[in-house]
Structures are given as structure tokens and as C-alpha cells.
Coordinates of C-alpha atoms and ligand atoms in Angstrom, one line a residue:
M1414 CA 13.6 12.4 5.4
T1415 CA 17.7 12.8 5.1
S1416 CA 19.8 12.8 8.4
D1417 CA 23.7 12.3 9.4
T1418 CA 23.6 13.3 12.3
T1419 CA 21.8 12.4 15.6
S1420 CA 22.1 15.3 17.2
D1421 CA 19.1 16.4 19.5
T1422 CA 18.5 19.3 17.6
T1423 CA 17.9 16.5 14.7
Q1424 CA 15.7 14.5 16.2
T1425 CA 13.7 16.9 17.7
E1426 CA 13.6 18.5 13.8
L1427 CA 12.1 14.8 13.3
A1428 CA 9.8 14.5 15.8
A1429 CA 8.1 17.9 14.7
E1430 CA 8.3 16.2 10.8
D1431 CA 6.3 13.5 12.2
D1432 CA 3.9 15.5 14.2
S1433 CA 3.0 18.0 11.8
L1434 CA 2.4 15.1 9.4
T1435 CA -0.3 14.1 11.9
D1436 CA -1.4 16.9 12.1
D1437 CA -2.4 17.0 8.4
L1438 CA -2.8 13.2 8.1
R1439 CA -5.5 13.6 11.6
E1440 CA -6.9 16.5 9.7
A1441 CA -7.7 15.3 5.8
V1442 CA -8.7 11.8 7.6
A1443 CA -11.2 14.3 9.6
R1444 CA -13.0 16.1 6.8
A1445 CA -13.3 12.8 4.4
R1446 CA -16.7 12.0 4.0
V1447 CA -16.4 10.4 0.8
V1448 CA -13.0 8.5 -0.4
L1449 CA -11.7 7.8 -3.3
W1450 CA -9.3 4.6 -4.3
D1451 CA -7.2 4.6 -6.9
F1452 CA -6.7 1.1 -7.5
D1453 CA -3.7 -0.5 -7.8
G1454 CA -1.3 0.5 -5.1
P1455 CA -3.6 2.2 -2.0
I1456 CA -5.8 -0.9 -3.3
C1457 CA -3.4 -3.8 -4.7
A1458 CA 0.0 -4.2 -6.0
L1459 CA -2.3 -5.8 -9.2
F1460 CA 1.2 -6.2 -11.2
A1461 CA 2.9 -8.4 -8.2
G1462 CA 3.4 -11.5 -10.0
H1463 CA 2.7 -10.7 -13.0
S1464 CA 5.7 -7.2 -14.4
A1465 CA 3.4 -4.5 -15.7
E1466 CA 7.2 -4.0 -18.1
R1467 CA 6.6 -7.5 -19.2
V1468 CA 2.6 -5.9 -20.3
A1469 CA 4.0 -3.0 -22.3
I1470 CA 6.7 -5.1 -24.7
E1471 CA 3.7 -7.7 -25.8
L1472 CA 1.4 -4.8 -26.7
V1473 CA 4.3 -3.3 -28.4
E1474 CA 5.8 -6.6 -30.0
W1475 CA 1.9 -6.9 -30.7
L1476 CA 1.9 -3.0 -33.0
E1477 CA 5.2 -4.2 -34.3
G1478 CA 3.7 -7.7 -35.2
R1479 CA 1.4 -5.7 -37.6
G1480 CA 3.5 -3.5 -38.9
L1481 CA 2.3 -0.7 -36.3
H1482 CA 5.9 -0.2 -35.2
G1483 CA 5.7 3.6 -36.6
L1484 CA 3.0 4.8 -34.1
L1485 CA 5.3 5.2 -31.5
T1486 CA 8.4 7.5 -30.7
E1487 CA 11.5 5.7 -29.0
A1488 CA 10.3 7.1 -25.9
E1489 CA 6.7 5.8 -25.9
R1490 CA 8.0 2.0 -27.3
Q1491 CA 10.9 2.5 -24.2
S1492 CA 8.5 3.4 -21.3
L1493 CA 7.7 0.5 -20.1
D1494 CA 3.8 1.1 -19.7
P1495 CA 1.6 -0.1 -21.1
H1496 CA -1.0 3.6 -20.4
V1497 CA 1.8 4.9 -21.8
V1498 CA 1.6 2.8 -25.1
L1499 CA -2.3 2.5 -25.0
R1500 CA -2.3 6.8 -24.9
A1501 CA 0.5 6.8 -27.4
V1502 CA -1.5 4.7 -30.2
D1503 CA -5.2 6.1 -29.6
R1504 CA -3.8 10.1 -30.0
R1505 CA -2.5 9.2 -32.9
H1506 CA -5.7 7.5 -34.3
P1507 CA -8.3 8.4 -31.1
G1508 CA -11.5 5.8 -31.1
S1509 CA -10.1 3.6 -33.7
D1510 CA -10.8 -0.6 -33.5
L1511 CA -6.6 -0.9 -32.9
V1512 CA -6.9 1.0 -30.2
E1513 CA -10.0 -1.0 -29.3
E1514 CA -8.1 -4.1 -29.2
L1515 CA -4.9 -3.0 -28.0
E1516 CA -7.7 -1.9 -24.6
Q1517 CA -8.6 -5.3 -25.0
R1518 CA -5.7 -6.7 -24.5
L1519 CA -4.7 -5.2 -21.9
T1520 CA -7.8 -5.5 -19.8
Q1521 CA -6.9 -9.2 -20.7
E1522 CA -3.8 -8.9 -19.1
E1523 CA -4.7 -7.3 -16.1
L1524 CA -7.9 -9.4 -15.1
R1525 CA -5.1 -12.2 -15.8
A1526 CA -3.0 -10.3 -12.9
T1527 CA -5.7 -9.6 -10.6
E1528 CA -4.9 -13.5 -9.5
R1529 CA -1.9 -12.8 -8.1
A1530 CA -2.1 -9.9 -7.8
M1531 CA -0.8 -8.5 -4.0
P1532 CA -3.0 -6.7 -0.9
T1533 CA -1.7 -3.6 -0.1
P1534 CA -0.8 -3.5 3.6
Y1535 CA -3.5 -2.3 5.7
A1536 CA -5.9 -2.5 3.0
D1537 CA -8.7 -4.3 3.8
P1538 CA -9.3 -3.2 7.4
L1539 CA -9.1 0.0 6.0
I1540 CA -11.8 -0.3 3.6
R1541 CA -14.3 -1.6 6.1
T1542 CA -13.2 0.8 8.8
W1543 CA -13.8 3.4 7.0
T1544 CA -16.9 2.4 5.9
A1545 CA -18.2 1.2 9.5
V1546 CA -17.4 4.7 10.3
G1547 CA -19.8 6.2 7.8
S1548 CA -17.6 7.3 4.7
R1549 CA -18.7 6.6 1.3
L1550 CA -15.9 4.8 -0.8
A1551 CA -15.0 5.2 -4.7
V1552 CA -12.6 3.5 -7.3
A1553 CA -11.2 6.1 -9.6
T1554 CA -8.4 4.8 -11.3
N1555 CA -6.9 4.4 -14.8
N1556 CA -7.4 1.0 -14.6
S1557 CA -10.3 -1.4 -16.5
P1558 CA -13.9 -1.3 -13.8
L1559 CA -13.9 -4.8 -14.8
V1560 CA -10.8 -5.8 -13.2
V1561 CA -11.2 -3.8 -10.1
R1562 CA -14.5 -5.5 -9.6
Q1563 CA -13.0 -8.7 -10.1
Y1564 CA -10.5 -8.1 -7.3
L1565 CA -12.7 -6.6 -5.1
A1566 CA -15.0 -9.7 -4.4
S1567 CA -12.1 -11.3 -4.8
R1568 CA -11.3 -9.9 -1.1
G1569 CA -15.1 -9.4 -0.4
L1570 CA -15.2 -6.0 -1.1
G1571 CA -17.1 -5.8 -3.3
A1572 CA -20.4 -4.2 -0.6
C1573 CA -18.2 -2.0 0.5
F1574 CA -17.4 0.1 -2.9
A1575 CA -20.1 -0.4 -4.7
P1576 CA -21.0 0.4 -7.7
H1577 CA -19.1 3.2 -6.9
I1578 CA -16.5 1.7 -9.4
Y1579 CA -14.9 4.3 -12.3
G1580 CA -12.3 2.9 -14.3
R1581 CA -11.3 3.0 -18.0
T1582 CA -13.6 3.6 -20.5
R1583 CA -13.3 3.9 -24.3
E1584 CA -12.5 8.0 -23.9
L1585 CA -8.5 7.4 -23.5
S1586 CA -7.9 10.9 -23.2
R1587 CA -9.3 10.9 -20.1
L1588 CA -7.0 8.4 -18.2
K1589 CA -5.8 10.3 -15.2
P1590 CA -4.3 13.4 -15.1
H1591 CA -7.5 14.3 -16.6
P1592 CA -10.5 14.5 -13.3
H1593 CA -13.0 12.4 -15.4
C1594 CA -13.0 9.3 -13.0
L1595 CA -12.8 11.7 -9.9
N1596 CA -16.2 13.7 -11.4
Q1597 CA -17.9 10.8 -12.2
A1598 CA -17.2 9.3 -8.6
L1599 CA -18.3 13.0 -7.3
N1600 CA -21.5 13.6 -9.2
A1601 CA -22.2 9.8 -8.6
M1602 CA -22.3 10.5 -5.2
G1603 CA -23.4 14.1 -4.5
A1604 CA -20.4 14.9 -3.3
A1605 CA -18.6 18.3 -2.7
P1606 CA -14.4 18.3 -3.9
S1607 CA -14.0 19.1 -0.8
S1608 CA -15.7 16.6 1.2
A1609 CA -13.6 13.6 -0.4
L1610 CA -9.9 12.7 0.0
M1611 CA -8.9 11.3 -3.1
I1612 CA -6.3 8.0 -2.2
G1613 CA -3.1 7.8 -4.8
D1614 CA 0.3 6.5 -5.7
T1615 CA 1.1 8.7 -8.4
P1616 CA 1.9 12.2 -9.9
S1617 CA -0.7 12.1 -12.3
D1618 CA -4.0 10.8 -9.3
H1619 CA -2.1 14.3 -8.2
L1620 CA -2.5 15.7 -10.1
A1621 CA -6.0 14.7 -11.0
A1622 CA -7.2 15.8 -7.8
R1623 CA -5.9 18.7 -7.5
E1624 CA -7.9 19.7 -11.2
A1625 CA -10.4 18.3 -9.3
G1626 CA -10.8 20.7 -6.4
V1627 CA -10.4 17.7 -4.2
P1628 CA -7.8 17.4 -0.9
F1629 CA -4.6 14.7 -2.1
L1630 CA -3.6 11.8 0.7
G1631 CA -0.5 10.5 -1.4
Y1632 CA 1.2 6.9 -0.6
A1633 CA 4.2 5.5 -1.3
R1634 CA 5.4 2.6 -0.8
N1635 CA 9.1 3.5 -1.2
E1636 CA 11.3 6.7 -1.6
H1637 CA 11.5 6.6 -5.1
K1638 CA 7.4 7.3 -5.3
E1639 CA 7.6 9.1 -2.2
K1640 CA 9.8 11.9 -3.4
L1641 CA 7.9 11.8 -7.9
L1642 CA 5.0 12.3 -4.9
R1643 CA 6.4 14.7 -3.3
D1644 CA 7.7 16.9 -6.7
A1645 CA 3.8 17.2 -7.5
G1646 CA 3.4 19.3 -5.4
A1647 CA 1.7 16.1 -2.5
E1648 CA 1.7 17.3 1.0
V1649 CA 0.4 14.7 2.5
V1650 CA 2.0 11.5 1.9
V1651 CA 2.5 8.3 4.2
G1652 CA 4.9 5.5 3.4
S1653 CA 1.8 2.8 4.5
L1654 CA -2.3 2.7 5.9
E1655 CA -0.9 1.9 8.9
P1656 CA -1.1 6.1 10.9
V1657 CA -4.4 6.1 8.6
L1658 CA -6.2 3.1 10.3
K1659 CA -5.2 4.0 13.8
L1660 CA -6.9 7.7 13.3
L1661 CA -10.2 6.3 12.2
R1662 CA -9.6 3.5 15.0
G1663 CA -8.9 6.3 17.5
Q1664 CA -5.6 4.6 18.4
A1665 CA -3.7 7.8 16.9
Ligands
LIG1415 MG1 -1.7 3.5 -8.7

């Protein structure tokens, strides 16, 4: 939302925008029998104390140390995204020992990061409340399922999701934006896509949800993330999980 004037018209327009967000959100929440959560972002900030950029740099350096510098393009080396590095190597050497070793190194880094992961504000009570009102929850993530289980156990939230944790496997070409982990969750839970809601914080979550036919709720912790989601076509985006929790508790 942008506003360089405080005229009555603008205020009314802003209020109307807020109302329509609440209506869209209310409808999305009311319809959801099954909630599919992306992990890093909506549930916690996994690399809060342990930067994902540094992990990406270390993976690149490890490849360079083995003389495999040429496997990555300059753009991939500069991406500072561990999943970009992993997928790039997988595309050139699918299913190789090299890919498996890189994936294991990333999992180790993610496991280390869980110790300092920051819970997303309102995520814990939202997860408990959604479970209490009878919705079924799953995690659909590009992170390692081991990492998700460890984090959820540390918060006492494992039972809210068990056994529905669908994360990175050796089939790296099926990471989101591929809808594979969403489809796995829907199949295992016997849920129709339209009865579900995906909560995600990146365009690839939105693309995966669209491909799976699952309604999407964007979570954007800052304006930059919101812009990326909106540009990707996400219509319902919240900057905090608090309004979702209030809706479930009947306070909004
Ligand atoms: Mg995420």
C-alpha cells in the first residue's frame, strides 16, 4: 500500500482494501480442512542465527575445492541460495554421489541451524489452534524432513503434524516449484486440493500450490517479500499470522 496523502478518499480506500483482505482471508481460512505449511518462513526463520548465504558460499567453496568450479554458472555461484546450488549440480549430474554428498552437507547445516531458528510470531499458537478446531496439518517444504521433525519436536508441536512431513528427497528436480511435496501430502491425507490451503512465503510456494490446485495464503514478513509474492500472482498475502489466529479464535 502506498499513500503520500492523508485525504479522506485515500483513507476510505485503504479501509476498503483492508476489508477485502479480511474477507478473502476469512473465506480462505473457513474453507481449509487441511493446511499445508511451508517450513522456513511461515513456521520459523530457520537461518536466523546462521545465514543461508554462508551455507551457499560453503557449498560453492566445497565444489571449488574438488575442482568442480565449472559445474556452476556465475549466476548460480552468486545466487547465495543453497537450493539453487544443489539443483544446478543435480541438473548436470542427476542422482550422482556428488549430489547426494552436497544434499547431506546441506542437511547437516540445516540441522545445525534449527538450534538457533526463530519461531515465526504467532505460528506456534496458530498451529495449536488450527489443530484444536479439527483441521489437519502437514508440512510441505524444500528443507530436509529430519530438520522439520527436529524443530517441531523442540517446540512441542510434533503431534500437530505427525506423520505428515513432506520434505526434500533425493529427487531434487521435484523440489518446489514442482508440486510433488503438496501432492504427497494431499494423497496421504486423502484430501481434495480445493479443501486445502497452502501457507508459503516465496513465489515457488505459490507456483507449487497453483500447480497442485491448492488455494494459497502468502506470508510476507517484509515489503520486499510481499512484492515478490504479489508479482508472482498471489492474491491473499498477510504480513503477520496474527489476523489468521484471530479469525480462527472468532475474534475478527
Ligand atoms: Mg519458505
